[in-house]
Amino acid sequence: MKVILLRFGELYLKGNNRRIFENILIKNIECALQNIEHKFYETCGRYIISNYQDGLEDEIVERLTKVFGLYSLSRAEEIDATIDEINSSIRRINCQDKTFKVFVKRADKSFPLSSMDLAKALGDEVLKNNKNSAVDLYNPQMEIHVDIRLNKKAYIFTDTIKCQGGLPLGSSGRGLLLLSGGIDSPVSGYLIAKRGLKIDALHFQSYPYTSIEAKEKVIELANELKSYIGEFKLHIVSFTKVQEAIHMNCAPEYMITIMRRIMMRVAEEICHQNSLGAIVTGESLGQVASQTMQSMTVTGSVIKSLPIFRPCIAMDKEEIMSIAEKIGTYKTSILPYEDCCTVFLPKNPVIKPTIDKAEKEEGYLNIDQLVKECLQTKEVIDI
Ligand code: ATP
Ligand code: MG
């Protein structure tokens, strides 16, 4: 019978909490495979997917490779652990023109041959059945694994597919991703979700200064993230009034600083309303004026009760872009629609703002009222 063997990653380090992590991961795996008929069970310390339609194996593998907390998986054949069955399974493996090594693991010590003897016998069997194959114990082109378990079953597999690793989604709590239409924030969402944070997202739009297409682009990005982070809520609020107010009343070089501070306050309020415990942004140190150390100090200083996570903080744009390509958000991110931060963009944004000066500029605004009005425009989309 064809099966898929699953290996859990880092959560084995979690001591007594392991069971909690494992249960979350199991639920997430079930969730990823919903609407595909299958069996999912643990046997002898192994998690196994079986009883699925042959044609759906690729789809199952594809979905599982996006589940955080899974370390790797293998497509395997499950057979009765007898020498005859193992031999005939090994004979079906195509190893022509390749070097190979047989790895035997024997949890069932009552099996009549030792691991070494079985590996050797199976190696001979492979050599007999494949032209131009050769054993290479150090750098084989193909690994043939035979795993004999206590349930008297053997699992034969030749491939190991790497998954995401990380921690099960939800095991680190829940947070709010500030999602712009750019390259960095979707990557940040992916990276923080990989560390177990389940996220909702918040987008600020400046309609009519920004277009309907800009909003649709963000919804598209949210949908692209979904295969990794599951279903979530995308909060969209209008930032137009806030920007107009800042533009009319504050020093131009502080425009972006004040915008960011108001974004943070709105985000914090949405976190409180939805029991979210962290704010996540796509900022990267020094990337633009608003992402200097001083800018982040001034922006972050309005948040008193939550941590701000910036997973891209130490990454080069190139590195961020390559992750965006890997997770499939890059093409959408580079569509040329403007972001609210490009509206009323000052010529010379301040690079080293201070909290005092920001507070002084904010004195010309009714911040509480602006935040309140911004929240009143909130639309929630279920992704
Ligand atoms: P990105 O590629 O994520 O847009 P960026 O390099 O364009 O990032 P900025 O525009 O300075 O950087 O934004 C920094 C961070 O602020 C973004 O990564 C995002 O988390 C947040 N942000 C910016 N604009 C918006 C917006 N319109 N809605 C929600 N969050 C935003
Ligand atoms: Mg942006």
Coordinates of C-alpha atoms and ligand atoms in Angstrom, one line a residue:
M1 CA 0.0 0.0 0.0
K2 CA 1.2 3.5 -0.8
V3 CA 1.6 5.8 2.2
I4 CA 3.2 9.1 3.1
L5 CA 5.5 9.2 6.1
L6 CA 5.6 12.4 8.0
R7 CA 8.5 13.7 10.2
F8 CA 7.9 16.4 12.7
G9 CA 10.6 19.1 13.1
E10 CA 11.8 21.2 16.0
L11 CA 8.8 20.5 18.2
Y12 CA 10.7 17.5 19.6
L13 CA 12.8 19.9 21.5
K14 CA 9.8 21.1 23.5
G15 CA 10.0 18.7 26.4
N16 CA 6.7 18.4 28.3
N17 CA 5.0 20.8 25.9
R18 CA 5.6 18.5 23.0
R19 CA 2.2 16.9 23.2
I20 CA 0.5 20.4 23.0
F21 CA 2.6 21.3 19.9
E22 CA 2.0 17.9 18.4
N23 CA -1.8 18.2 18.8
I24 CA -1.8 21.6 17.1
L25 CA 0.3 20.2 14.2
I26 CA -2.0 17.2 13.8
K27 CA -5.0 19.6 13.7
N28 CA -3.2 21.7 11.1
I29 CA -2.4 18.7 8.9
E30 CA -6.0 17.6 9.0
C31 CA -7.1 21.1 8.1
A32 CA -4.6 21.2 5.1
L33 CA -6.0 17.9 3.9
Q34 CA -9.7 18.7 4.4
N35 CA -11.8 17.6 1.3
I36 CA -9.3 14.9 0.4
E37 CA -10.2 11.5 1.5
H38 CA -7.4 9.8 3.5
K39 CA -6.5 8.2 6.7
F40 CA -4.1 9.9 9.1
Y41 CA -2.7 8.0 12.1
E42 CA 0.2 7.4 14.3
T43 CA 1.8 4.0 14.6
C44 CA 5.0 3.1 16.4
G45 CA 6.1 6.7 16.7
R46 CA 5.5 7.5 13.0
Y47 CA 2.8 9.6 11.5
I48 CA 1.3 8.2 8.4
I49 CA -1.1 9.2 5.7
S50 CA -2.7 6.4 3.8
N51 CA -5.9 5.3 2.0
Y52 CA -5.9 8.2 -0.5
Q53 CA -6.6 8.0 -4.2
D54 CA -3.4 7.5 -6.2
G55 CA -4.0 10.5 -8.4
L56 CA -4.2 12.8 -5.4
E57 CA -0.8 11.9 -3.9
D58 CA 0.9 14.9 -5.6
E59 CA -1.7 17.3 -4.3
I60 CA -1.4 15.9 -0.7
V61 CA 2.4 16.2 -0.8
E62 CA 2.1 19.8 -2.2
R63 CA -0.3 20.8 0.6
L64 CA 1.8 19.1 3.4
T65 CA 5.0 20.8 2.2
K66 CA 3.3 24.1 3.3
V67 CA 2.4 23.0 6.8
F68 CA 4.7 24.6 9.4
G69 CA 6.2 22.2 11.9
L70 CA 6.5 19.4 9.4
Y71 CA 10.2 18.8 8.7
S72 CA 10.1 16.3 5.9
L73 CA 8.0 13.6 4.3
S74 CA 8.6 10.5 2.2
R75 CA 6.4 8.7 -0.3
A76 CA 6.7 5.1 0.9
E77 CA 5.4 1.6 0.3
E78 CA 4.0 -0.2 3.3
I79 CA 4.3 -3.9 3.3
D80 CA 4.3 -6.8 5.7
A81 CA 7.8 -7.1 7.2
T82 CA 8.8 -10.4 5.8
I83 CA 11.9 -11.1 3.8
D84 CA 9.9 -12.1 0.8
E85 CA 7.8 -9.0 0.8
I86 CA 10.8 -6.7 1.3
N87 CA 12.7 -8.4 -1.5
S88 CA 9.8 -8.1 -4.0
S89 CA 9.4 -4.4 -3.0
I90 CA 13.1 -3.8 -3.5
R91 CA 12.9 -5.4 -6.9
R92 CA 10.4 -2.8 -8.1
I93 CA 12.9 0.0 -7.4
N94 CA 14.5 1.4 -10.5
C95 CA 18.1 2.0 -9.8
Q96 CA 19.7 1.6 -13.3
D97 CA 22.9 3.5 -14.0
K98 CA 22.9 4.8 -10.5
T99 CA 25.0 4.4 -7.4
F100 CA 23.0 3.6 -4.3
K101 CA 23.1 2.7 -0.6
V102 CA 20.6 0.6 1.4
F103 CA 19.7 2.0 4.8
V104 CA 18.0 -0.5 7.2
K105 CA 16.4 0.5 10.5
R106 CA 15.0 -2.3 12.6
A107 CA 12.8 -1.3 15.5
D108 CA 11.5 -4.8 15.5
K109 CA 14.5 -6.7 16.9
S110 CA 12.8 -10.1 16.4
F111 CA 13.3 -9.7 12.6
P112 CA 15.4 -12.7 11.6
L113 CA 18.3 -10.7 10.0
S114 CA 20.4 -8.0 11.5
S115 CA 20.2 -4.5 9.9
M116 CA 23.7 -5.0 8.4
D117 CA 22.9 -8.4 7.0
L118 CA 19.6 -7.3 5.6
A119 CA 21.2 -4.2 4.0
K120 CA 23.8 -6.4 2.3
A121 CA 21.3 -8.9 1.1
L122 CA 19.1 -6.2 -0.3
G123 CA 22.0 -4.5 -1.9
D124 CA 22.8 -7.7 -3.8
E125 CA 19.2 -7.9 -4.9
V126 CA 19.3 -4.3 -6.3
L127 CA 22.6 -5.1 -8.1
K128 CA 21.0 -8.2 -9.6
N129 CA 18.0 -6.3 -11.0
N130 CA 19.5 -3.1 -12.2
K131 CA 22.1 -2.7 -15.0
N132 CA 25.0 -0.5 -14.3
S133 CA 24.1 0.1 -10.7
A134 CA 26.8 0.2 -8.0
V135 CA 26.9 0.5 -4.2
D136 CA 28.4 3.7 -2.9
L137 CA 28.4 4.0 0.8
Y138 CA 29.6 7.5 1.0
N139 CA 28.0 9.5 -1.7
P140 CA 25.2 7.5 -3.2
Q141 CA 22.9 9.0 -6.0
M142 CA 20.0 7.1 -4.5
E143 CA 19.1 6.2 -1.0
I144 CA 17.0 3.1 -0.4
H145 CA 15.5 3.1 3.0
V146 CA 13.9 0.1 4.7
D147 CA 12.3 0.8 8.0
I148 CA 11.0 -2.2 9.9
R149 CA 8.6 -1.2 12.6
L150 CA 7.2 -2.9 15.7
N151 CA 3.8 -3.2 14.0
K152 CA 5.4 -5.9 11.8
K153 CA 5.2 -3.6 8.8
A154 CA 8.1 -2.4 6.7
Y155 CA 8.3 1.0 5.0
I156 CA 10.3 1.3 1.8
F157 CA 11.2 4.7 0.4
T158 CA 13.7 6.4 -1.8
D159 CA 12.9 10.0 -1.5
T160 CA 12.8 12.5 1.3
I161 CA 11.0 15.8 0.6
K162 CA 11.9 18.7 2.7
C163 CA 9.0 20.7 4.2
Q164 CA 8.9 24.1 5.8
G165 CA 10.1 23.2 9.3
G166 CA 9.3 25.9 11.9
L167 CA 6.6 25.6 14.5
P168 CA 3.0 24.6 14.1
L169 CA 0.8 27.5 13.1
G170 CA -1.0 28.8 16.2
S171 CA 1.5 27.4 18.7
S172 CA 3.0 30.9 19.3
G173 CA -0.3 32.7 19.6
R174 CA -2.0 35.2 17.2
G175 CA -0.9 38.5 15.7
L176 CA -1.7 41.2 13.2
L177 CA 0.3 41.6 10.0
L178 CA 0.5 45.1 8.5
L179 CA 0.1 44.1 4.9
S180 CA 0.9 46.6 2.2
G181 CA 1.0 45.7 -1.5
G182 CA 4.8 45.5 -1.5
I183 CA 7.3 42.7 -1.5
D184 CA 8.3 42.7 2.2
S185 CA 5.2 42.5 4.2
P186 CA 3.9 39.2 2.7
V187 CA 7.3 37.7 3.3
S188 CA 7.2 38.9 6.9
G189 CA 3.8 37.3 7.3
Y190 CA 5.1 34.0 6.0
L191 CA 8.2 34.1 8.2
I192 CA 6.4 34.9 11.4
A193 CA 3.7 32.3 10.7
K194 CA 6.6 29.8 10.3
R195 CA 7.5 30.5 13.9
G196 CA 4.0 29.5 14.9
L197 CA 2.2 32.9 15.0
K198 CA -1.3 32.7 13.4
I199 CA -2.0 36.0 11.7
D200 CA -4.8 38.2 10.7
A201 CA -3.8 41.1 8.4
L202 CA -4.5 44.8 8.2
H203 CA -4.3 47.0 5.1
F204 CA -4.5 50.8 4.9
Q205 CA -5.9 52.1 1.7
S206 CA -6.2 55.7 0.5
Y207 CA -9.0 55.5 -2.0
P208 CA -9.5 57.5 -4.2
Y209 CA -5.8 58.5 -4.2
T210 CA -5.0 54.8 -4.5
S211 CA -7.0 52.7 -6.9
I212 CA -9.5 49.8 -6.5
E213 CA -6.8 47.7 -8.2
A214 CA -4.4 48.4 -5.4
K215 CA -6.9 47.0 -3.0
E216 CA -7.5 44.0 -5.2
K217 CA -3.8 43.4 -5.3
V218 CA -3.7 43.1 -1.5
I219 CA -6.6 40.7 -1.5
E220 CA -4.7 38.7 -4.1
L221 CA -1.6 38.7 -1.9
A222 CA -3.6 37.6 1.1
N223 CA -5.0 34.7 -0.9
E224 CA -1.5 33.7 -1.9
L225 CA -0.5 33.6 1.7
K226 CA -3.4 31.5 2.6
S227 CA -1.9 28.2 1.4
Y228 CA 0.7 28.7 4.2
I229 CA -1.2 30.5 6.9
G230 CA -4.7 29.0 6.5
E231 CA -7.9 31.0 6.6
F232 CA -7.7 34.5 8.2
K233 CA -9.3 37.9 8.4
L234 CA -8.1 40.8 6.3
H235 CA -9.0 44.1 7.9
I236 CA -9.1 47.0 5.4
V237 CA -9.4 50.6 6.7
S238 CA -9.4 53.9 4.8
F239 CA -6.4 56.0 5.6
T240 CA -7.5 58.9 3.4
K241 CA -8.7 61.3 6.0
V242 CA -5.7 60.7 8.2
Q243 CA -3.3 61.5 5.4
E244 CA -5.2 64.6 4.4
A245 CA -5.2 65.8 8.0
I246 CA -1.4 65.2 8.3
H247 CA -0.7 66.8 4.9
M248 CA -2.6 69.9 5.9
N249 CA -1.4 70.3 9.5
C250 CA 2.1 68.8 10.0
A251 CA 5.6 69.4 8.8
P252 CA 6.1 67.6 5.5
E253 CA 9.3 65.8 6.6
Y254 CA 7.3 64.3 9.4
M255 CA 4.4 63.1 7.2
I256 CA 5.5 59.5 7.0
T257 CA 6.6 59.3 10.7
I258 CA 3.2 60.5 11.9
M259 CA 1.4 58.2 9.4
R260 CA 3.3 55.3 10.7
R261 CA 2.5 56.2 14.3
I262 CA -1.2 56.4 13.5
M263 CA -1.0 53.1 11.6
M264 CA 0.4 51.6 14.8
R265 CA -2.3 53.0 17.0
V266 CA -5.0 51.7 14.6
A267 CA -3.3 48.3 14.5
E268 CA -3.0 48.2 18.3
E269 CA -6.7 48.9 18.6
I270 CA -7.6 46.1 16.1
C271 CA -5.3 43.8 18.1
H272 CA -7.2 44.5 21.3
Q273 CA -10.6 44.1 19.6
N274 CA -9.6 40.7 18.2
S275 CA -7.4 39.3 21.0
L276 CA -4.2 39.5 18.9
G277 CA -1.0 39.7 20.8
A278 CA 1.6 41.2 18.4
I279 CA 2.1 43.5 15.5
V280 CA 4.1 42.3 12.5
T281 CA 5.6 44.6 9.8
G282 CA 7.8 44.1 6.7
E283 CA 10.4 46.7 7.8
S284 CA 14.1 46.1 7.0
L285 CA 16.8 48.2 8.7
G286 CA 17.9 51.1 6.6
Q287 CA 15.8 50.2 3.6
V288 CA 14.1 53.7 3.4
A289 CA 14.0 56.8 5.6
S290 CA 11.1 55.4 7.7
Q291 CA 13.1 52.3 8.5
T292 CA 16.1 53.7 10.2
M293 CA 16.7 52.8 13.9
Q294 CA 15.5 56.3 14.9
S295 CA 12.3 56.0 12.8
M296 CA 11.5 52.7 14.2
T297 CA 12.0 54.0 17.7
V298 CA 9.6 56.9 17.1
T299 CA 7.1 54.7 15.4
G300 CA 7.2 51.9 17.9
S301 CA 7.0 54.2 20.9
V302 CA 3.3 54.6 20.5
I303 CA 2.8 50.9 21.2
K304 CA 2.9 50.2 24.9
S305 CA 1.2 46.8 25.3
L306 CA 2.4 44.6 22.4
P307 CA 5.6 43.5 20.8
I308 CA 6.4 44.6 17.2
F309 CA 7.9 41.8 15.2
R310 CA 9.9 42.7 12.1
P311 CA 11.1 39.4 10.6
C312 CA 12.8 41.1 7.6
I313 CA 14.7 43.5 9.8
A314 CA 18.1 42.0 9.0
M315 CA 17.5 40.9 5.4
D316 CA 18.7 42.4 2.2
K317 CA 16.1 43.1 -0.4
E318 CA 17.5 40.3 -2.6
E319 CA 17.0 37.8 0.2
I320 CA 13.4 39.0 0.8
M321 CA 12.7 38.8 -2.9
S322 CA 13.9 35.3 -3.2
I323 CA 11.6 34.2 -0.4
A324 CA 8.8 36.1 -2.1
E325 CA 9.4 34.1 -5.2
K326 CA 9.6 30.9 -3.3
I327 CA 6.2 31.4 -1.6
G328 CA 4.6 32.8 -4.8
T329 CA 3.8 36.4 -3.8
Y330 CA 6.5 38.1 -5.8
K331 CA 4.7 38.4 -9.1
T332 CA 1.7 40.0 -7.5
S333 CA 3.8 42.3 -5.3
I334 CA 5.5 43.9 -8.2
L335 CA 2.3 44.9 -10.0
P336 CA 2.6 48.6 -10.3
Y337 CA -0.2 49.9 -8.1
E338 CA 0.5 52.7 -5.6
D339 CA 0.5 52.2 -1.9
C340 CA -0.9 54.7 0.6
C341 CA 2.6 55.5 1.7
T342 CA 3.3 56.9 -1.8
V343 CA 0.4 59.4 -1.6
F344 CA 1.6 62.9 -0.5
L345 CA 5.1 61.6 -0.3
P346 CA 7.4 64.4 1.0
K347 CA 10.6 65.2 -0.9
N348 CA 12.8 64.9 2.1
P349 CA 11.3 62.6 4.8
V350 CA 13.2 62.9 8.1
I351 CA 15.8 60.1 8.5
K352 CA 16.4 60.7 12.2
P353 CA 13.1 61.8 13.7
T354 CA 12.7 62.3 17.5
I355 CA 9.8 61.4 19.7
D356 CA 9.6 65.0 21.0
K357 CA 9.2 66.5 17.5
A358 CA 6.7 63.8 16.4
E359 CA 4.6 64.6 19.5
K360 CA 4.8 68.3 18.7
E361 CA 3.6 67.7 15.2
E362 CA 0.8 65.4 16.4
G363 CA -0.3 68.3 18.7
Y364 CA -1.7 69.9 15.5
L365 CA -4.1 66.9 15.0
N366 CA -6.9 65.3 17.0
I367 CA -5.2 61.9 17.0
D368 CA -7.9 60.0 19.0
Q369 CA -10.6 61.2 16.7
L370 CA -8.6 60.3 13.6
V371 CA -7.9 56.8 14.9
K372 CA -11.6 56.4 15.8
E373 CA -12.7 57.5 12.4
C374 CA -10.2 55.3 10.7
L375 CA -11.5 52.3 12.6
Q376 CA -15.1 53.2 11.6
T377 CA -14.2 52.6 8.0
K378 CA -13.1 49.1 8.7
E379 CA -14.2 46.4 6.3
V380 CA -13.3 42.7 7.1
I381 CA -12.7 40.2 4.3
D382 CA -12.6 36.5 5.1
I383 CA -9.6 35.0 3.3
Ligands
ATP1 P1 6.5 46.4 1.6 O1 7.3 45.8 0.5 O2 6.0 45.4 2.6 O3 5.4 47.3 1.1 P2 8.2 48.6 1.9 O4 9.6 48.4 1.7 O5 7.4 49.2 0.8 O6 7.5 47.3 2.4 P3 7.2 50.7 3.5 O7 6.2 51.1 2.5 O8 8.1 51.6 4.2 O9 8.1 49.5 3.1 O10 6.4 50.0 4.7 C1 7.0 49.4 5.8 C2 6.0 48.4 6.4 O11 4.8 49.2 6.9 C3 5.4 47.4 5.4 O12 6.2 46.3 5.3 C4 4.1 47.1 6.1 O13 4.3 46.2 7.1 C5 3.7 48.4 6.7 N1 2.8 49.1 5.7 C6 3.2 50.1 4.8 N2 2.1 50.5 4.0 C7 1.1 49.8 4.5 C8 -0.3 49.7 4.1 N3 -0.8 50.5 3.2 N4 -1.1 48.9 4.8 C9 -0.6 48.1 5.8 N5 0.6 48.1 6.2 C10 1.5 48.9 5.5
MG2 MG 5.1 49.3 0.9

